[in-house]
Coordinates of C-alpha atoms in Angstrom, one line a residue:
Chain A
M6 CA -148.1 -91.7 -107.2
T7 CA -147.2 -88.0 -107.4
S8 CA -143.7 -87.1 -108.5
K9 CA -143.1 -85.5 -105.0
A10 CA -143.4 -88.8 -103.1
T11 CA -140.8 -89.3 -100.7
H12 CA -139.0 -92.4 -101.2
I13 CA -138.2 -94.6 -98.1
Q14 CA -136.1 -97.6 -98.0
A15 CA -137.5 -100.2 -95.5
G16 CA -135.8 -103.6 -94.5
Y17 CA -137.8 -106.6 -93.3
I18 CA -137.4 -110.4 -92.5
A19 CA -140.1 -112.6 -94.0
L20 CA -142.5 -112.9 -91.1
N21 CA -146.2 -112.5 -90.5
D22 CA -145.3 -109.3 -88.4
A23 CA -143.6 -107.4 -91.2
A24 CA -147.3 -107.2 -92.6
P25 CA -147.7 -103.6 -91.7
L26 CA -144.9 -102.6 -94.0
I27 CA -146.1 -104.7 -96.7
I28 CA -149.8 -103.8 -96.5
A29 CA -148.8 -100.1 -96.3
R30 CA -147.2 -100.5 -99.7
E31 CA -149.4 -103.0 -101.4
C32 CA -152.8 -101.5 -100.2
G33 CA -151.9 -97.9 -100.9
F34 CA -151.5 -96.6 -97.2
A35 CA -148.1 -95.4 -97.9
E36 CA -149.0 -93.8 -101.1
A37 CA -152.0 -92.0 -99.8
E38 CA -149.6 -90.4 -97.4
G39 CA -147.4 -89.2 -100.2
I40 CA -144.7 -92.0 -99.7
D41 CA -143.0 -94.3 -102.1
L42 CA -142.0 -97.2 -99.7
H43 CA -139.5 -99.5 -100.9
L44 CA -139.2 -102.8 -99.3
H45 CA -136.1 -105.0 -99.1
K46 CA -136.3 -108.5 -97.9
E47 CA -133.4 -109.7 -95.7
T48 CA -132.5 -113.3 -94.5
S49 CA -130.5 -112.6 -91.5
W50 CA -131.1 -110.0 -88.6
A51 CA -127.4 -109.1 -88.4
T52 CA -127.5 -108.2 -92.1
L53 CA -130.6 -106.1 -91.7
R54 CA -129.2 -104.3 -88.6
D55 CA -126.1 -103.5 -90.4
K56 CA -127.8 -102.2 -93.5
L57 CA -129.9 -99.9 -91.1
A58 CA -127.0 -98.8 -89.3
I59 CA -125.1 -97.4 -92.4
G60 CA -128.2 -96.0 -94.1
L61 CA -129.0 -98.4 -96.8
F62 CA -132.5 -98.4 -95.0
D63 CA -134.2 -95.6 -93.4
V64 CA -136.3 -97.8 -91.2
A65 CA -136.6 -101.4 -90.5
H66 CA -138.9 -104.3 -89.0
L67 CA -136.8 -104.9 -86.1
L68 CA -136.5 -107.3 -82.9
A69 CA -137.3 -105.1 -80.0
P70 CA -134.1 -106.4 -78.1
I71 CA -131.8 -105.2 -80.9
S72 CA -132.9 -101.7 -80.2
V73 CA -132.3 -102.2 -76.5
A74 CA -128.7 -103.6 -77.5
A75 CA -128.3 -100.7 -79.6
S76 CA -129.0 -98.3 -76.8
C77 CA -126.4 -100.1 -74.6
K78 CA -123.8 -100.0 -77.6
L79 CA -123.5 -103.5 -77.7
F80 CA -122.8 -103.7 -81.4
P81 CA -119.3 -103.2 -83.3
L82 CA -121.4 -101.1 -85.7
P83 CA -122.9 -98.1 -84.2
L84 CA -126.7 -98.4 -84.7
D85 CA -128.1 -95.0 -84.0
I86 CA -132.1 -95.4 -84.1
V87 CA -135.1 -94.3 -82.5
V88 CA -138.2 -96.4 -81.6
P89 CA -141.4 -94.4 -82.5
M90 CA -143.7 -97.4 -82.8
A91 CA -143.9 -101.1 -81.9
L92 CA -145.0 -103.6 -84.5
G93 CA -147.6 -105.6 -82.8
L94 CA -147.9 -107.9 -79.6
G95 CA -147.4 -111.7 -79.6
G96 CA -147.0 -113.8 -82.7
N97 CA -144.5 -116.5 -81.7
M98 CA -144.6 -120.0 -80.5
V99 CA -142.4 -122.9 -79.6
T100 CA -142.4 -125.9 -81.6
M101 CA -140.9 -129.3 -81.1
A102 CA -139.6 -131.9 -83.7
R103 CA -142.3 -134.8 -83.9
S104 CA -139.6 -137.3 -83.6
I105 CA -138.5 -135.8 -80.2
W106 CA -142.1 -135.5 -79.2
D107 CA -143.1 -139.0 -80.0
G108 CA -140.3 -140.4 -78.0
H109 CA -142.1 -138.9 -74.7
A110 CA -145.6 -138.8 -75.8
P111 CA -148.2 -138.7 -73.0
A112 CA -150.4 -141.8 -72.5
S113 CA -153.8 -140.1 -73.4
G114 CA -156.0 -137.0 -73.1
P115 CA -155.7 -133.7 -74.5
V116 CA -152.3 -131.9 -74.2
S117 CA -152.1 -128.4 -72.3
F118 CA -150.3 -125.5 -73.7
D119 CA -150.1 -123.7 -70.4
A120 CA -146.5 -122.6 -70.1
G121 CA -146.2 -124.3 -66.5
A122 CA -147.5 -127.5 -67.7
A123 CA -145.5 -127.5 -70.9
G124 CA -142.5 -126.6 -69.1
A125 CA -143.0 -129.3 -66.6
R126 CA -143.3 -131.8 -69.5
L127 CA -140.2 -130.5 -71.2
K128 CA -138.2 -130.9 -67.9
A129 CA -139.3 -134.4 -67.5
M130 CA -138.1 -135.0 -71.2
I131 CA -134.6 -133.4 -70.3
E132 CA -134.4 -135.5 -67.3
D133 CA -135.2 -138.6 -69.1
R134 CA -132.8 -138.0 -71.8
R135 CA -130.2 -137.3 -69.2
A136 CA -130.8 -140.6 -67.6
R137 CA -130.6 -142.3 -71.0
G138 CA -127.5 -140.6 -71.8
N139 CA -128.9 -138.8 -74.9
P140 CA -127.4 -135.4 -75.9
K141 CA -128.9 -132.1 -74.7
L142 CA -131.9 -130.8 -76.5
R143 CA -130.8 -128.2 -79.2
L144 CA -133.2 -125.4 -79.1
G145 CA -133.3 -122.5 -81.9
A146 CA -134.0 -118.9 -81.5
V147 CA -133.5 -116.3 -84.1
H148 CA -130.9 -113.8 -82.5
P149 CA -129.3 -113.5 -79.2
Y150 CA -131.0 -110.0 -78.8
S151 CA -134.6 -111.5 -79.7
A152 CA -137.7 -111.5 -77.7
H153 CA -137.5 -115.3 -78.6
N154 CA -134.2 -115.9 -76.9
Y155 CA -135.4 -113.9 -73.7
E156 CA -138.7 -115.5 -73.4
L157 CA -137.3 -119.0 -74.0
R158 CA -135.0 -118.5 -71.3
Y159 CA -137.6 -116.9 -69.0
W160 CA -139.9 -119.8 -69.5
L161 CA -137.2 -122.6 -69.1
A162 CA -135.8 -121.0 -65.9
G163 CA -139.1 -120.6 -64.6
C164 CA -139.8 -124.2 -65.1
G165 CA -136.5 -125.3 -63.3
I166 CA -134.7 -125.9 -66.4
D167 CA -131.1 -124.0 -66.7
P168 CA -131.1 -122.7 -70.4
D169 CA -127.2 -122.9 -70.5
Q170 CA -126.6 -125.9 -68.6
D171 CA -129.7 -128.3 -69.7
T172 CA -130.2 -127.3 -73.2
D173 CA -128.2 -125.9 -76.1
I174 CA -129.7 -122.6 -77.7
V175 CA -128.4 -121.8 -81.2
F176 CA -129.4 -118.9 -83.6
L177 CA -130.7 -119.2 -87.0
P178 CA -132.7 -117.0 -89.2
P179 CA -136.4 -117.7 -89.0
S180 CA -136.8 -118.9 -92.5
T181 CA -134.4 -121.9 -91.9
M182 CA -136.0 -123.2 -88.8
P183 CA -138.5 -125.6 -90.6
D184 CA -135.7 -127.2 -92.5
A185 CA -133.3 -127.4 -89.4
L186 CA -136.3 -129.1 -87.6
R187 CA -136.8 -131.5 -90.4
S188 CA -133.1 -132.4 -90.8
G189 CA -132.5 -132.9 -87.0
A190 CA -130.2 -130.0 -86.6
L191 CA -132.6 -128.6 -84.1
D192 CA -135.1 -130.4 -81.7
A193 CA -137.3 -127.4 -81.0
F194 CA -137.3 -123.8 -81.9
C195 CA -139.0 -120.4 -80.8
V196 CA -139.9 -118.4 -83.9
G197 CA -142.5 -116.0 -85.3
E198 CA -145.1 -117.1 -87.6
P199 CA -145.5 -118.4 -90.2
W200 CA -142.5 -120.8 -89.6
N201 CA -144.0 -122.8 -86.7
S202 CA -147.2 -123.4 -88.8
A203 CA -145.2 -124.4 -91.7
A204 CA -143.1 -127.0 -89.7
I205 CA -146.5 -128.3 -88.1
L206 CA -148.6 -128.5 -91.3
D207 CA -145.8 -130.4 -92.9
G208 CA -145.8 -132.9 -90.2
D209 CA -142.4 -132.2 -88.8
G210 CA -143.4 -130.4 -85.6
V211 CA -145.9 -130.2 -82.8
L212 CA -146.8 -127.0 -80.6
L213 CA -145.3 -127.0 -77.3
T214 CA -146.6 -123.5 -76.1
T215 CA -146.9 -120.2 -77.3
K216 CA -145.3 -116.7 -76.6
G217 CA -148.8 -115.5 -75.3
H218 CA -148.8 -118.2 -72.7
I219 CA -145.5 -117.2 -71.4
W220 CA -146.1 -113.5 -71.4
Q221 CA -149.6 -112.4 -72.4
N222 CA -149.9 -109.6 -74.9
S223 CA -146.0 -109.3 -75.1
P224 CA -144.0 -107.2 -77.6
D225 CA -141.9 -108.5 -80.2
K226 CA -140.9 -106.3 -83.2
V227 CA -140.4 -102.5 -83.3
L228 CA -139.9 -100.1 -86.0
G229 CA -136.2 -99.0 -86.0
V230 CA -135.9 -95.6 -87.5
R231 CA -132.5 -94.2 -88.2
R232 CA -132.2 -91.0 -86.0
S233 CA -131.1 -88.8 -88.8
F234 CA -133.9 -89.8 -91.0
A235 CA -136.2 -89.1 -88.1
L236 CA -134.9 -85.8 -87.3
D237 CA -134.3 -84.4 -91.0
Q238 CA -137.3 -85.9 -92.7
Q239 CA -139.8 -85.5 -89.9
E240 CA -142.9 -84.9 -92.2
A241 CA -142.1 -88.1 -94.2
H242 CA -141.4 -89.9 -90.9
Y243 CA -144.7 -89.1 -89.5
A244 CA -146.5 -89.8 -92.7
L245 CA -145.0 -93.4 -92.7
L246 CA -146.3 -94.0 -89.0
R247 CA -149.7 -92.9 -90.2
A248 CA -149.6 -95.2 -93.1
L249 CA -148.4 -98.2 -90.8
Y250 CA -151.2 -97.3 -88.4
K251 CA -153.8 -97.7 -91.0
A252 CA -152.2 -100.7 -92.5
A253 CA -152.3 -102.3 -88.9
E254 CA -156.0 -101.4 -88.7
W255 CA -156.5 -103.1 -92.1
I256 CA -154.7 -106.2 -91.0
E257 CA -156.7 -106.5 -87.8
S258 CA -160.0 -106.6 -89.6
P259 CA -161.3 -109.9 -90.0
A260 CA -162.8 -109.1 -93.4
N261 CA -159.3 -108.7 -94.7
K262 CA -157.5 -112.0 -93.6
E263 CA -158.0 -113.8 -96.9
E264 CA -156.6 -110.9 -98.9
L265 CA -153.9 -110.4 -96.3
C266 CA -152.6 -114.0 -96.9
R267 CA -152.9 -113.8 -100.5
I268 CA -150.7 -110.7 -100.6
L269 CA -148.1 -112.0 -98.2
S270 CA -147.9 -115.3 -100.0
A271 CA -146.3 -113.8 -103.0
P272 CA -142.6 -115.1 -103.5
G273 CA -141.3 -111.6 -103.3
Y274 CA -142.7 -111.3 -99.8
I275 CA -143.1 -114.3 -97.4
G276 CA -143.4 -116.8 -100.1
L277 CA -145.4 -119.5 -98.3
S278 CA -148.9 -120.8 -99.2
E279 CA -152.0 -119.0 -97.6
T280 CA -152.8 -122.1 -95.4
R281 CA -149.4 -121.7 -93.7
L282 CA -149.8 -117.9 -93.3
K283 CA -153.3 -118.0 -91.9
P284 CA -153.2 -119.6 -88.4
G285 CA -150.7 -116.9 -87.1
F286 CA -153.1 -114.3 -88.3
N287 CA -156.5 -115.6 -87.3
G288 CA -155.3 -117.4 -84.0
A289 CA -156.6 -120.9 -85.1
I290 CA -153.2 -122.6 -84.5
E291 CA -152.6 -125.9 -85.9
T292 CA -151.0 -128.1 -83.1
G293 CA -149.8 -131.1 -85.2
L294 CA -151.4 -133.1 -82.3
A295 CA -154.5 -135.5 -82.3
D296 CA -156.1 -133.9 -79.2
P297 CA -156.4 -130.9 -79.4
E298 CA -156.0 -130.6 -83.0
R299 CA -156.2 -126.9 -82.9
L300 CA -155.8 -124.0 -80.3
N301 CA -157.9 -121.1 -80.6
M302 CA -156.2 -117.9 -79.5
P303 CA -158.0 -114.9 -80.8
D304 CA -155.2 -112.7 -79.5
F305 CA -152.2 -114.8 -80.6
Y306 CA -151.1 -111.8 -82.7
L307 CA -152.4 -108.4 -82.3
P308 CA -151.2 -105.8 -84.9
L309 CA -153.2 -102.9 -83.5
S310 CA -155.5 -103.5 -80.5
R311 CA -154.4 -103.1 -76.9
A312 CA -152.1 -100.3 -77.9
A313 CA -150.0 -102.9 -79.9
L314 CA -148.2 -100.1 -81.7
F315 CA -147.3 -98.1 -78.6
P316 CA -143.7 -98.2 -77.9
K317 CA -143.6 -99.0 -74.2
E318 CA -140.4 -98.1 -72.0
S319 CA -141.6 -101.1 -69.7
H320 CA -141.1 -103.5 -72.4
A321 CA -137.8 -102.4 -73.6
L322 CA -136.7 -102.4 -69.9
W323 CA -137.9 -105.9 -69.3
F324 CA -135.8 -107.0 -72.3
Y325 CA -132.9 -104.9 -70.7
S326 CA -133.6 -106.9 -67.4
Q327 CA -133.2 -110.2 -69.1
M328 CA -130.1 -109.1 -70.9
V329 CA -128.6 -108.2 -67.5
R330 CA -129.8 -111.5 -65.9
W331 CA -128.2 -113.7 -68.6
G332 CA -125.1 -111.6 -68.4
H333 CA -125.4 -110.1 -71.8
V334 CA -125.0 -106.6 -70.4
E335 CA -124.0 -104.9 -67.2
L336 CA -126.6 -103.2 -65.0
S337 CA -126.0 -99.5 -65.0
D338 CA -128.4 -96.4 -64.5
D339 CA -126.7 -95.0 -67.7
H340 CA -128.0 -98.0 -69.6
I341 CA -131.6 -97.7 -68.1
A342 CA -131.6 -94.0 -69.0
R343 CA -130.6 -94.8 -72.6
V344 CA -133.0 -97.8 -73.0
R345 CA -135.9 -95.4 -71.7
A346 CA -134.8 -92.6 -74.2
S347 CA -134.8 -94.9 -77.2
C348 CA -138.5 -95.2 -77.1
H349 CA -140.2 -92.2 -78.6
P350 CA -144.0 -92.4 -78.0
E351 CA -144.2 -88.5 -78.3
M352 CA -143.3 -89.0 -82.0
L353 CA -146.2 -91.7 -82.5
R354 CA -148.5 -89.2 -80.7
A355 CA -147.5 -86.2 -82.9
A356 CA -147.9 -88.4 -86.2
L357 CA -151.0 -89.9 -85.2
A358 CA -152.6 -86.5 -83.8
P359 CA -154.6 -85.9 -87.1
L360 CA -156.3 -89.4 -86.8
D361 CA -157.6 -88.7 -83.3
I362 CA -156.7 -92.1 -81.7
A363 CA -156.6 -93.3 -78.1
L364 CA -153.0 -94.0 -76.9
P365 CA -151.9 -95.0 -73.5
D366 CA -150.5 -92.7 -70.9
T367 CA -146.8 -93.5 -70.7
Q368 CA -147.0 -93.6 -66.8
Q369 CA -148.8 -96.8 -66.9
D370 CA -146.1 -99.2 -67.2
I371 CA -146.0 -101.8 -64.6
L372 CA -146.4 -105.1 -66.2
S373 CA -149.2 -106.4 -64.0
A374 CA -149.9 -109.8 -62.4
Q375 CA -153.5 -109.6 -63.0
D376 CA -155.7 -111.1 -65.8
I377 CA -157.4 -107.8 -66.5
Q378 CA -157.7 -105.4 -69.1
S379 CA -157.3 -101.9 -68.0
P380 CA -158.7 -98.9 -69.9
I381 CA -156.2 -96.6 -71.7
A382 CA -155.9 -93.2 -70.1
S383 CA -156.2 -90.8 -72.7
D384 CA -158.1 -88.0 -73.9
Q385 CA -160.5 -90.1 -75.8
G386 CA -160.8 -92.9 -73.0
L387 CA -161.0 -95.5 -75.8
G388 CA -159.6 -99.0 -75.9
S389 CA -157.9 -101.1 -73.4
L390 CA -154.2 -102.6 -72.3
G391 CA -153.2 -105.9 -71.2
P392 CA -153.7 -108.4 -69.8
D393 CA -149.9 -108.7 -69.7
V394 CA -149.2 -111.2 -67.0
F395 CA -146.1 -113.5 -67.1
F396 CA -147.0 -117.3 -66.7
D397 CA -145.3 -117.3 -63.0
R398 CA -147.5 -114.3 -62.1
I399 CA -144.5 -112.3 -61.1
P400 CA -145.0 -108.5 -61.8
F401 CA -142.3 -106.6 -63.3
D402 CA -141.9 -103.0 -62.1
P403 CA -139.3 -101.0 -64.3
D404 CA -138.5 -98.8 -61.4
A405 CA -137.4 -101.6 -59.2
L406 CA -135.3 -103.5 -62.0
A407 CA -132.4 -104.3 -59.9
A408 CA -134.4 -105.9 -57.4
Y409 CA -136.3 -107.9 -60.2
V410 CA -133.2 -109.1 -61.6
A411 CA -131.7 -110.2 -58.3
G412 CA -134.9 -112.1 -57.5
Q413 CA -134.7 -114.1 -60.7
R414 CA -131.1 -114.8 -60.0
V415 CA -131.9 -116.3 -56.7
G416 CA -134.8 -118.3 -58.2
K417 CA -132.4 -119.6 -60.8
N418 CA -129.9 -121.0 -58.2
Chain B
M8 CA -93.8 -108.9 -90.7
S9 CA -95.2 -110.6 -93.9
P10 CA -98.9 -110.6 -94.4
S11 CA -98.8 -114.5 -95.0
D12 CA -98.9 -115.3 -91.4
L13 CA -102.6 -114.2 -91.0
K14 CA -105.0 -116.9 -91.3
I15 CA -108.1 -115.9 -93.3
L16 CA -111.3 -117.9 -93.7
V17 CA -113.5 -116.9 -96.8
A18 CA -117.1 -118.3 -96.1
D19 CA -119.2 -118.0 -99.2
E20 CA -121.9 -120.4 -100.5
N21 CA -121.1 -119.2 -103.9
R22 CA -117.7 -121.2 -104.5
T23 CA -116.9 -119.2 -107.7
R24 CA -116.9 -116.1 -105.7
A25 CA -115.1 -117.6 -102.9
S26 CA -112.3 -118.7 -105.3
I27 CA -112.0 -115.2 -106.8
I28 CA -111.5 -113.8 -103.5
K29 CA -109.0 -116.4 -102.3
L30 CA -107.0 -115.7 -105.7
G31 CA -106.9 -112.1 -104.9
L32 CA -105.8 -112.6 -101.4
I33 CA -103.0 -114.9 -102.5
E34 CA -101.8 -112.5 -105.2
S35 CA -101.8 -110.0 -102.5
G36 CA -99.4 -112.2 -100.4
Y37 CA -101.9 -113.6 -98.1
L38 CA -101.2 -117.3 -98.5
N39 CA -102.9 -118.7 -95.6
V40 CA -106.6 -118.7 -96.9
E41 CA -109.2 -121.3 -96.6
I42 CA -112.6 -121.6 -98.2
V43 CA -115.8 -123.0 -96.7
D44 CA -118.9 -123.1 -98.9
S45 CA -121.2 -125.1 -96.7
F46 CA -122.3 -123.5 -93.4
S47 CA -123.3 -126.4 -91.4
G48 CA -121.0 -126.3 -88.5
L49 CA -119.3 -123.0 -89.5
A50 CA -119.0 -122.0 -86.0
L51 CA -117.2 -125.3 -85.0
L52 CA -114.9 -124.9 -87.8
V53 CA -114.0 -121.4 -86.8
Q54 CA -113.3 -122.9 -83.3
T55 CA -111.1 -125.6 -84.9
S56 CA -109.4 -123.6 -87.4
Q57 CA -109.0 -120.4 -85.5
P58 CA -108.8 -118.0 -88.4
D59 CA -107.7 -114.2 -87.6
V60 CA -110.1 -112.9 -90.1
I61 CA -113.4 -114.4 -91.6
I62 CA -114.9 -112.8 -94.6
V63 CA -118.5 -113.6 -95.3
D64 CA -120.9 -112.7 -97.9
L65 CA -123.6 -110.3 -96.3
E66 CA -126.5 -112.7 -97.6
N67 CA -125.1 -115.5 -95.7
P68 CA -127.9 -116.6 -93.2
Q69 CA -125.2 -117.9 -90.8
R70 CA -124.3 -114.4 -89.9
D71 CA -126.5 -114.6 -86.9
T72 CA -125.0 -117.9 -85.7
L73 CA -121.6 -116.6 -86.2
E74 CA -122.2 -113.5 -84.3
A75 CA -123.7 -115.5 -81.2
F76 CA -120.9 -117.7 -81.6
F77 CA -118.3 -114.9 -81.1
A78 CA -120.1 -113.3 -78.3
L79 CA -120.0 -116.5 -76.4
S80 CA -116.9 -118.0 -77.7
R81 CA -114.2 -119.3 -75.4
A82 CA -111.9 -120.2 -78.3
I83 CA -111.3 -116.6 -79.3
K84 CA -110.9 -113.9 -76.6
R85 CA -113.5 -111.3 -76.6
P86 CA -114.2 -108.8 -77.7
I87 CA -114.2 -109.3 -81.3
A88 CA -114.2 -106.4 -83.8
M89 CA -116.3 -106.4 -86.7
F90 CA -115.1 -104.9 -90.0
V91 CA -112.3 -102.9 -89.8
D92 CA -112.4 -100.6 -86.7
Q93 CA -115.3 -98.8 -84.9
S94 CA -113.8 -95.5 -85.8
D95 CA -113.5 -96.3 -89.5
L96 CA -117.1 -95.8 -90.3
S97 CA -116.6 -95.2 -94.0
A98 CA -114.6 -98.3 -94.5
M99 CA -117.6 -100.3 -92.9
E100 CA -120.2 -98.5 -95.1
E101 CA -118.0 -99.3 -98.2
A102 CA -118.0 -103.1 -97.1
I103 CA -121.5 -103.2 -96.5
D104 CA -122.4 -101.5 -99.7
A105 CA -120.4 -104.0 -101.6
G106 CA -122.1 -107.0 -99.8
V107 CA -119.1 -108.1 -97.6
S108 CA -118.9 -108.3 -94.0
A109 CA -115.6 -109.5 -92.1
Y110 CA -115.4 -110.8 -88.4
V111 CA -111.8 -110.0 -87.3
V112 CA -110.3 -111.1 -84.2
D113 CA -109.6 -108.2 -81.8
G114 CA -106.1 -106.9 -81.5
L115 CA -105.4 -107.1 -85.3
K116 CA -104.0 -103.7 -86.5
K117 CA -106.1 -101.6 -88.6
D118 CA -103.4 -101.3 -91.2
R119 CA -103.1 -105.1 -91.5
I120 CA -106.8 -105.7 -91.9
R121 CA -107.6 -102.6 -94.2
P122 CA -105.8 -104.1 -97.5
I123 CA -107.4 -107.5 -96.9
M124 CA -110.9 -105.7 -96.7
E125 CA -110.2 -103.4 -99.8
M126 CA -109.4 -106.5 -101.7
A127 CA -112.4 -108.4 -100.7
I128 CA -114.5 -105.3 -101.5
A129 CA -113.0 -105.0 -105.0
R130 CA -113.6 -108.6 -105.7
F131 CA -117.2 -108.7 -104.6
R132 CA -117.8 -105.6 -106.7
A133 CA -116.0 -107.2 -109.6
F134 CA -118.0 -110.3 -109.2
S135 CA -121.5 -108.6 -109.0
R136 CA -120.5 -106.8 -112.2
M137 CA -119.7 -109.9 -113.9
E138 CA -122.9 -111.4 -112.9
D139 CA -124.9 -108.4 -114.1
E140 CA -123.1 -108.7 -117.5
L141 CA -123.8 -112.4 -117.7
F142 CA -127.5 -111.5 -117.0
E143 CA -127.5 -108.8 -119.6
A144 CA -125.8 -111.1 -122.1
K145 CA -128.2 -113.8 -121.5
S146 CA -131.3 -111.7 -121.7
Q147 CA -129.9 -110.1 -124.9
L148 CA -129.4 -113.6 -126.5
K149 CA -133.2 -114.4 -125.4
D150 CA -134.5 -111.1 -126.7
Q151 CA -132.8 -112.0 -130.1
S152 CA -134.1 -115.3 -130.3
V153 CA -137.8 -114.3 -129.8
V154 CA -137.4 -111.4 -132.5
T155 CA -135.9 -114.0 -134.8
K156 CA -138.9 -116.3 -134.2
A157 CA -141.2 -113.6 -134.6
K158 CA -139.5 -112.6 -137.8
E159 CA -140.1 -116.1 -139.0
I160 CA -143.9 -116.0 -138.1
L161 CA -144.4 -112.9 -140.1
M162 CA -142.4 -114.0 -143.1
D163 CA -144.1 -117.3 -143.2
R164 CA -147.7 -116.0 -142.7
K165 CA -147.7 -112.7 -144.3
G166 CA -145.1 -113.4 -147.2
L167 CA -142.7 -110.7 -145.8
S168 CA -139.1 -110.5 -146.4
E169 CA -136.7 -110.7 -143.5
S170 CA -136.0 -107.1 -143.6
E171 CA -139.7 -106.1 -144.1
A172 CA -140.5 -108.4 -141.0
H173 CA -137.8 -106.8 -139.0
R174 CA -139.1 -103.1 -139.9
Q175 CA -142.6 -104.1 -139.0
I176 CA -141.5 -105.2 -135.5
R177 CA -139.4 -102.2 -135.1
T178 CA -142.0 -99.7 -136.2
T179 CA -144.7 -101.2 -133.9
A180 CA -142.1 -101.2 -131.1
M181 CA -141.4 -97.4 -131.7
N182 CA -145.3 -96.6 -132.0
K183 CA -146.1 -98.6 -128.9
Q184 CA -143.0 -97.2 -127.0
K185 CA -142.1 -100.9 -126.0
K186 CA -138.9 -102.9 -126.7
M187 CA -138.8 -105.0 -129.9
S188 CA -138.6 -108.1 -127.8
E189 CA -141.8 -107.3 -126.2
I190 CA -143.6 -106.9 -129.5
A191 CA -141.9 -110.2 -130.7
S192 CA -143.0 -111.9 -127.7
S193 CA -146.8 -110.9 -128.4
I194 CA -146.4 -111.9 -132.1
V195 CA -145.2 -115.4 -131.0
L196 CA -147.8 -115.7 -128.4
A197 CA -150.7 -114.6 -130.7
A198 CA -149.5 -117.0 -133.4
E199 CA -149.5 -119.8 -130.9
A200 CA -152.9 -118.9 -129.7
M201 CA -154.2 -118.7 -133.3
D202 CA -153.0 -122.3 -134.0
L203 CA -155.3 -123.7 -131.3

């Protein structure tokens, strides 16, 4: 490390998708770019957000909808950030307490994780519980403004379950989920890895469905960068983006999975055994069931490919559409403009220019209803996007956001 | 109006720290202070107890739960202001830097909440200083005992006097640019290994 290395303070939550920050530091990608990257582990998203807002952190591993909420000024403490980069696609699943599952276990045959089938099963459980006079299922998500909350709600509503009337959704930090499930404080949860695998491998949970089954290749976390840092220290900011890109490349390489899990298992980072970390990275998901014992999903979590690092406006706007849908924010052109403006792909382009990498055309942002991969329009013409279909096959056109939300409202009633 | 009519809830898993804050609040004339050190059902407690101000430790994992509860709360009318006031950024920064966060029922005047926050910040700082000092004292004790043990080994095996043994450890530490306790630890370790 040269004495001229720029210090960058980064906050993160103990989750698999914090790996780019951790690997950028541990494998020397940050150092090679002249950055001394300091990492600070936080437990709750609220604290991480507040420390970023006041400048204790320059950058942070952030729930994508937190940046959307910040654009709409929904927080009491102003959070003035830009999003130059996303931190991967996928990575979540929905896990149910074994005790609840056992009460409604299927007679025989393999279980389907298809979001429609899993939702129908859940709906039957809810109706059965209601008939027996049992309390509502209590579901955990990590924060009101999280992909988890919105994909869970989207899935439930799409399966004919009213998330507000038929279930009770509560918010807990990711690392506390397995304990909450074991103790009966939660009946199911939607959380990022490794906390599902932890509960499943401990025998407390069974897999219901995954984020990818609800919405293929969907976004989850972004890199939130304080605007003043991005503007005042542009060189260091871009150097960090390059380091994170290289870290993501390293993480995606199958040859590095063992080493990756070893590094992240350190108590200072995630602090869980390598066995618990691995499923979320290699996509060989333990189900906690006899049949099938394992779900093979190679694109369960993508740190790099399919333009996983690209901060798409359509992704941010989808979260905004759901915030409107559930009454978390009002629909306004001003909000839409600010949500769009929070994404800064031009910063990623500028930072990665020396690396000569194919990045998507920003105009290509209708989330399709097709199971195809489309080539990335770029100078290099490399790589591909998608498939990004929702389980109900309803496409999302960000330019017709109001109609989309209105359609969903009718569907709910 | 006396400040004592404000209901303050201090939610901190560290009971000592919570008690220190409570004491400070009572000394400042805030007599209606409740402590909660277990967070299961904190949101429910807030609903039943209806405090005007909730002071929580930033490391408290229940912050996400609390915020969501406030956003949806029917018990407390929205909106809820956090910290002191949106316009008072420096006060918020000071609070977060000190590790304290407050949830304040909207409509509470800034001049009423300010002294409470200042007190909480001061107490948080004092507590972390106390913890640092305790840690320092403990490691000093540990350092001393390992040096004593290393000296005993040198005296025993090399027939040195206590002051000669001390000098030898000190000289080695100076030459190697290390702490005396580090040199002492390697002497103790080496001696244990040789006994095998």
